Coordinates of C-alpha atoms and ligand atoms in Angstrom, one line a residue:
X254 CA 118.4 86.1 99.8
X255 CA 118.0 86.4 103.7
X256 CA 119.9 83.1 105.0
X257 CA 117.6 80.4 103.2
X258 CA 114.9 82.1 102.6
X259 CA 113.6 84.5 99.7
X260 CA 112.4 87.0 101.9
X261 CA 113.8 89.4 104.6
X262 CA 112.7 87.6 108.0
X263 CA 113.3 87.9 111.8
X264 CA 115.4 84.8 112.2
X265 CA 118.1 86.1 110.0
X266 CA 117.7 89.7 111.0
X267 CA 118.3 88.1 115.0
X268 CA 121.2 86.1 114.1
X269 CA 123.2 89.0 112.2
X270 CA 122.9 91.2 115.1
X271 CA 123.4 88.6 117.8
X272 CA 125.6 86.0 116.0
X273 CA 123.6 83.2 117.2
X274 CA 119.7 82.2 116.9
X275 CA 117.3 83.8 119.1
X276 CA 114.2 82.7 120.4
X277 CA 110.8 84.1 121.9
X278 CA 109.6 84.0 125.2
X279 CA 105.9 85.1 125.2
X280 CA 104.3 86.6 128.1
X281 CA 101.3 87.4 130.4
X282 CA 102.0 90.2 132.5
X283 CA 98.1 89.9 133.8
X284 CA 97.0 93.3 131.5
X285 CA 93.7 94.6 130.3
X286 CA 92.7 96.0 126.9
X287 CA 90.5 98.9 127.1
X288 CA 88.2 97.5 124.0
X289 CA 87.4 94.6 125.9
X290 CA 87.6 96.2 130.1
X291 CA 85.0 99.1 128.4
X292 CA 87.2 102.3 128.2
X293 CA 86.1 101.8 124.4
X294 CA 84.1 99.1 124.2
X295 CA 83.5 95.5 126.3
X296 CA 83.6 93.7 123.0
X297 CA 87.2 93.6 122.0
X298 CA 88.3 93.1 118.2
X299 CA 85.7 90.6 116.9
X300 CA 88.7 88.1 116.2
X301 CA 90.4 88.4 119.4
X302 CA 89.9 84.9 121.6
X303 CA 89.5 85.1 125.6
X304 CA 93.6 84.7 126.2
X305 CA 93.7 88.8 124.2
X306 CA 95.6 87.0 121.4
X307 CA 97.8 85.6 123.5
X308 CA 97.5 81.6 123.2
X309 CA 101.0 80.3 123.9
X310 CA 102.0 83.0 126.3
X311 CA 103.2 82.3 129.9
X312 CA 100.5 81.8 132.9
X313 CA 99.8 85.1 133.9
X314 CA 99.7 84.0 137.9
X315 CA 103.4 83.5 137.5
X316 CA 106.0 86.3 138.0
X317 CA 107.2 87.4 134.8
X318 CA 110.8 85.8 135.6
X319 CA 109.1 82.7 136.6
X320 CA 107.5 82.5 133.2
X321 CA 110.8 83.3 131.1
X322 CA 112.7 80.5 133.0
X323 CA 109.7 78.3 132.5
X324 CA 109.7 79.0 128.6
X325 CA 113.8 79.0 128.6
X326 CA 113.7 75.1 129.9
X327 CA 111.4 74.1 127.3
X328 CA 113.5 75.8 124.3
X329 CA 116.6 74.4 125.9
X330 CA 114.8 70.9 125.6
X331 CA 114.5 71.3 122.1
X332 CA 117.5 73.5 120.8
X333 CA 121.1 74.6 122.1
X334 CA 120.4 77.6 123.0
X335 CA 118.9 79.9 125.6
X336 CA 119.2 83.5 124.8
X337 CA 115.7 85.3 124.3
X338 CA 113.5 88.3 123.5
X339 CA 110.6 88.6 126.5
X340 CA 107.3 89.1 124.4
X341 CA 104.7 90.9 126.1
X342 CA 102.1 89.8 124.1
X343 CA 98.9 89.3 125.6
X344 CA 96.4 91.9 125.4
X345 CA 97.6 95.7 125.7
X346 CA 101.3 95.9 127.2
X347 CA 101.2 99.6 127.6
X348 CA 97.6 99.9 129.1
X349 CA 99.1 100.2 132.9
X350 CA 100.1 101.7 135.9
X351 CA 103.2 103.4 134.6
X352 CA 105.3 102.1 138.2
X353 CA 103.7 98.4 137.1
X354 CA 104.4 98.5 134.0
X355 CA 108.4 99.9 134.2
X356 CA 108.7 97.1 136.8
X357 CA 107.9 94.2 134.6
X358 CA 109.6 95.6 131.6
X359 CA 112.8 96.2 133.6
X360 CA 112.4 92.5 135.7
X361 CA 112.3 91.1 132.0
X362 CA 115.8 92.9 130.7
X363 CA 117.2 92.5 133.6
X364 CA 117.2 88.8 133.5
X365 CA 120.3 87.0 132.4
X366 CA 118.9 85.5 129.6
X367 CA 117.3 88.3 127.5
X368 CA 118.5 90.2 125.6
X369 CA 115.4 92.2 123.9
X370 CA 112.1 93.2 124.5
X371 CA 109.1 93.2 122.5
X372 CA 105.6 94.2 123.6
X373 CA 102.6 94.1 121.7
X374 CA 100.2 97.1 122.0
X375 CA 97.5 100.0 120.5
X376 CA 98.3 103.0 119.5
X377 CA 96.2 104.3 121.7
X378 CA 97.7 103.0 124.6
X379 CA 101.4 105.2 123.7
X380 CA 100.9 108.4 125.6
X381 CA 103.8 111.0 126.6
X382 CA 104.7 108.8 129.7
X383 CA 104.7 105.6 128.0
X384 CA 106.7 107.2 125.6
X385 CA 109.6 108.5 127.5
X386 CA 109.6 104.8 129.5
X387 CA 110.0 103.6 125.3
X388 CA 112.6 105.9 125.1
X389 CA 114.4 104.9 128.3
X390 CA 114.2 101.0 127.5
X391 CA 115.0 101.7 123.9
X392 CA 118.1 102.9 125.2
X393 CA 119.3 100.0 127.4
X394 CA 118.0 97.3 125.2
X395 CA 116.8 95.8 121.7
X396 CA 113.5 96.8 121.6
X397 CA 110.3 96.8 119.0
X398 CA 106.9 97.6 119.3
X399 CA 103.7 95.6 117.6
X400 CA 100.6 97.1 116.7
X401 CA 98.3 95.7 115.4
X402 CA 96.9 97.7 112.4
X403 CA 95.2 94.8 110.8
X404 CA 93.9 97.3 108.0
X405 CA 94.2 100.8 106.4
X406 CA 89.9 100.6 105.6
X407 CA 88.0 102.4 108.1
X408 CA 84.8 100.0 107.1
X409 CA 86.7 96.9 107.5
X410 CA 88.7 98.4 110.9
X411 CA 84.4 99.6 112.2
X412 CA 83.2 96.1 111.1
X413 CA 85.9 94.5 113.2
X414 CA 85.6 97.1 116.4
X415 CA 89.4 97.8 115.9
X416 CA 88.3 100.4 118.0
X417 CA 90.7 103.6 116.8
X418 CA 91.6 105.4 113.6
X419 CA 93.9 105.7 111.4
X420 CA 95.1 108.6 112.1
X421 CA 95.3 107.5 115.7
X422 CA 97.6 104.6 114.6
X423 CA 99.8 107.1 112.5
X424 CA 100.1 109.6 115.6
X425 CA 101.7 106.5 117.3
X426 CA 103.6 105.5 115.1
X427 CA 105.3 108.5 113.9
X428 CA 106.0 109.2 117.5
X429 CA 107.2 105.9 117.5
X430 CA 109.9 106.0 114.2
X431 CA 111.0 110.1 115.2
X432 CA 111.9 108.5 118.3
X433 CA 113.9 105.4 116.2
X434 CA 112.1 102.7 118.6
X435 CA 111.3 99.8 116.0
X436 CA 107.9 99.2 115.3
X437 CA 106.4 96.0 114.1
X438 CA 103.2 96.5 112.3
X439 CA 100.4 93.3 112.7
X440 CA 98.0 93.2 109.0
X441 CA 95.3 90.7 108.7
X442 CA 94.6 88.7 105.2
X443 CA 91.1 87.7 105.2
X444 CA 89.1 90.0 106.7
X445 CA 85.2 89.7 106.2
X446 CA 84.3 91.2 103.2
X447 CA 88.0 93.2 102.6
X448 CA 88.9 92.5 98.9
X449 CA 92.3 90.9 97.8
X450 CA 92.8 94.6 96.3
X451 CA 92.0 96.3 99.9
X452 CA 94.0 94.2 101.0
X453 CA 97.1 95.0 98.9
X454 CA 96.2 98.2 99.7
X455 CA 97.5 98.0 103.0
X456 CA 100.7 96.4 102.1
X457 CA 101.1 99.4 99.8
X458 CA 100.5 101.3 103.0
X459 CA 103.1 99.7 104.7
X460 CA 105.7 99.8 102.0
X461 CA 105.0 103.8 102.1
X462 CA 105.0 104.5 106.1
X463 CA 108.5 101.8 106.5
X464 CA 108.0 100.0 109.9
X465 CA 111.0 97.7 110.5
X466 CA 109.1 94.7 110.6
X467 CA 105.2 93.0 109.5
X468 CA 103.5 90.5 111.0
X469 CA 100.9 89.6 108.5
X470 CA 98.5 87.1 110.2
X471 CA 95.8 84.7 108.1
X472 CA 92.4 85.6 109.7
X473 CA 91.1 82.7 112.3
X474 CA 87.8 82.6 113.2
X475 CA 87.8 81.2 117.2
X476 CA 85.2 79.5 118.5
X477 CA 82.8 81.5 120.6
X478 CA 84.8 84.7 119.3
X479 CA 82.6 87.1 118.1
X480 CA 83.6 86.5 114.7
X481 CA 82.3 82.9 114.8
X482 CA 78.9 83.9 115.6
X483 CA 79.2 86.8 112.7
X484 CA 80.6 83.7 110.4
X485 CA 77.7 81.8 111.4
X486 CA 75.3 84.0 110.3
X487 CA 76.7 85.4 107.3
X488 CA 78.9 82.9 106.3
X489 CA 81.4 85.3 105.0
X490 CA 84.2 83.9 102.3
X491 CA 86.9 82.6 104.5
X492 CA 90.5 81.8 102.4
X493 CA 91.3 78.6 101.3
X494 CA 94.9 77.1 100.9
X495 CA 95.6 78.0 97.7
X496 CA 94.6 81.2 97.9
X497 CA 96.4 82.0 101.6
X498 CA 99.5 80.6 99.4
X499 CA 99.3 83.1 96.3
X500 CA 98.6 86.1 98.6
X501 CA 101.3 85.8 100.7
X502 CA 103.8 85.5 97.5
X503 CA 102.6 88.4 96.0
X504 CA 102.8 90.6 99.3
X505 CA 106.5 88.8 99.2
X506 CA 106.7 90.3 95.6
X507 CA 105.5 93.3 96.7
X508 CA 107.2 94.4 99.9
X509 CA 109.9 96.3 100.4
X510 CA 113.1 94.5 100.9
X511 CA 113.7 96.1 103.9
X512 CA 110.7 95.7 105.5
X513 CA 111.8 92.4 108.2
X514 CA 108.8 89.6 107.7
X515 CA 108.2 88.8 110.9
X516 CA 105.3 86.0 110.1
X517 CA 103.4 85.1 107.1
X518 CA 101.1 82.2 109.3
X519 CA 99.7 81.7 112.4
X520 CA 100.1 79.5 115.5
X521 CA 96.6 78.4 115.8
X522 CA 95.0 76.5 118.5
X523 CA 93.7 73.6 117.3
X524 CA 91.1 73.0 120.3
X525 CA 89.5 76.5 119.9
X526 CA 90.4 77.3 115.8
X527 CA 86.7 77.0 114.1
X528 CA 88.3 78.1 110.5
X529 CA 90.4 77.5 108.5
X530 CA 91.5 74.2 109.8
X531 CA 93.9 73.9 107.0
X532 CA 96.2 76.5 108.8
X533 CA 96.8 73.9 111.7
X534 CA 99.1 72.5 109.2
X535 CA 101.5 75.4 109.5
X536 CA 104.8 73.5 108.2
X537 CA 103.2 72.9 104.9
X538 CA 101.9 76.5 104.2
X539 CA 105.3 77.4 105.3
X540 CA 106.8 74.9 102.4
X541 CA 104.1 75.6 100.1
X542 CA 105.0 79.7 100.3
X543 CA 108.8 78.6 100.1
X544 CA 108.0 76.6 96.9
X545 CA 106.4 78.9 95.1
X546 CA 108.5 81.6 95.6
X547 CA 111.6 79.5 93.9
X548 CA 109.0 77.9 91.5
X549 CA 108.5 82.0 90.5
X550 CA 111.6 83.1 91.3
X551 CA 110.4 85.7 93.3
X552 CA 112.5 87.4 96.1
X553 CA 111.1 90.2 97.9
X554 CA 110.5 93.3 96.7
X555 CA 111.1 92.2 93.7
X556 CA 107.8 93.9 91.6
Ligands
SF4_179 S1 93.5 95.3 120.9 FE1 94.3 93.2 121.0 S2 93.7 92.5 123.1 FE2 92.5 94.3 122.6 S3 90.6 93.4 121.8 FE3 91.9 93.9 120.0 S4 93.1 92.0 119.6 FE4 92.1 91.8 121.7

């Protein structure tokens, strides 16, 4: 068990190494993505929404201390406590102007109230100077990398204009983990027309290449995304409840133990979320995994 819950997760992970709870501070630091500014393609990933998947982030016209102090007086509204990890989240945090981009990674560690950095990225976007300014901040501060895989099937990862390879994504990567900079690795349930089995497949994946921590997101379909126009005319099968619930609790079963769950639901917007609506309720998916998990006295990693 991993504080009160039956699977290895970020909250406990945060409060062993820091003694204390730790929150998020998400932000804009006003970056492209070069599958949307048309490096690769001016379309971006069919799901991704016009804020780069980066809803709750910071305003990108503010500095990026601005926007942690911002997001540090709302979270000390709410909870006794004001030490955070800056987020780089929206779009591509490593698609930059080196100078620009070891300027807002240092503003945000440099602030008194942070103490990690996380930033969101492709693996495409990690060349040899990116890599050494990894390596620098890896040293000076607790830092992890997302990518956002999504999925291990080149059909699904075409259909969805991922935009890059596999083996792209495992050249990062492995640069990534030789280096021992944490990696957080982003999979999508629900994709159109990925089986449950594909999907497991890239769980198995996962379990085999050991990132320190997985994101796995439900699939949303935003309105005016490209997806919702593809939805509309094909009307592909989109998860229900239920069977968001038993997915999740057999990737739970299936994952290694080690492997940190970062997320198992969303934060959808509930102006611009098309489908499924049923995720807006977010604290009773949350319950519902919880319960069935005891109910089946599963921890993780335990198949
Ligand atoms: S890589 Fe990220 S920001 Fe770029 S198009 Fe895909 S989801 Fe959007």
């Amino acid at each position: 068990m991993w504080g009160d819950k039956r699977y290895n997760n970020l909250n406990y992970e945060l409060k062993k190494t820091f003694g204390k709870k730790i929150y998020k501070v998400s932000l804009n630091a006003g970056l492209s993505c070069p599958n949307r500014d048309g490096k690769i393609s001016y379309g971006g990933c069919i799901f991704c929404s016009e804020e780069g998947s980066g809803e709750h982030a910071g305003n990108k016209l503010d500095t990026i201390t601005e926007q942690i102090n911002k997001q540090i007086k709302l979270i000390k509204n709410k909870h006794n406590s004001d030490s955070v990890i800056a987020y780089f989240q929206s779009f591509t945090n490593t698609y930059g102007n080196i100078n620009y981009l070891r300027k807002i990674f240092y503003e945000a560690i440099n602030h008194k109230n942070v103490i990690g950095l996380a930033i969101a990225t492709r693996p495409d976007c990690i060349n040899k100077e990116i890599l050494d300014l990894l390596n620098e901040l890896n040293k000076k501060t607790f830092l992890w990398i997302e990518i956002g895989l999504q999925t291990i099937h080149e059909k699904t990862a075409k259909l969805i204009n991922r935009g890059y390879s596999l083996h792209s994504f495992e050249n990062s990567f492995y640069k990534l983990k030789n280096n021992n900079i944490k990696t957080v690795i982003h999979i999508i349930a629900g994709l159109p027309y990925e089986t449950k089995e594909e999907y497991f497949d890239s769980i198995e994946y996962i379990n085999k290449i050991k990132p320190w921590g997985i994101k796995i997101h439900l699939l949303y379909i935003i309105k005016n995304s490209s997806l919702y126009y593809l939805y509309l005319k094909e009307k592909f099968h989109v998860f229900s409840e239920k069977e968001y619930i038993n997915l999740i609790v057999n990737s739970i079963k299936i994952l290694d133990k080690n492997i940190i769950i970062h997320r198992i639901t969303g934060d959808g917007d509930k102006d611009t979320l098309f489908k499924p609506k049923w995720s807006l309720n977010k604290r009773r998916v949350l319950n519902e995994i919880q319960k069935k998990l005891k109910l089946e006295n599963i921890i993780q990693g335990n198949l």
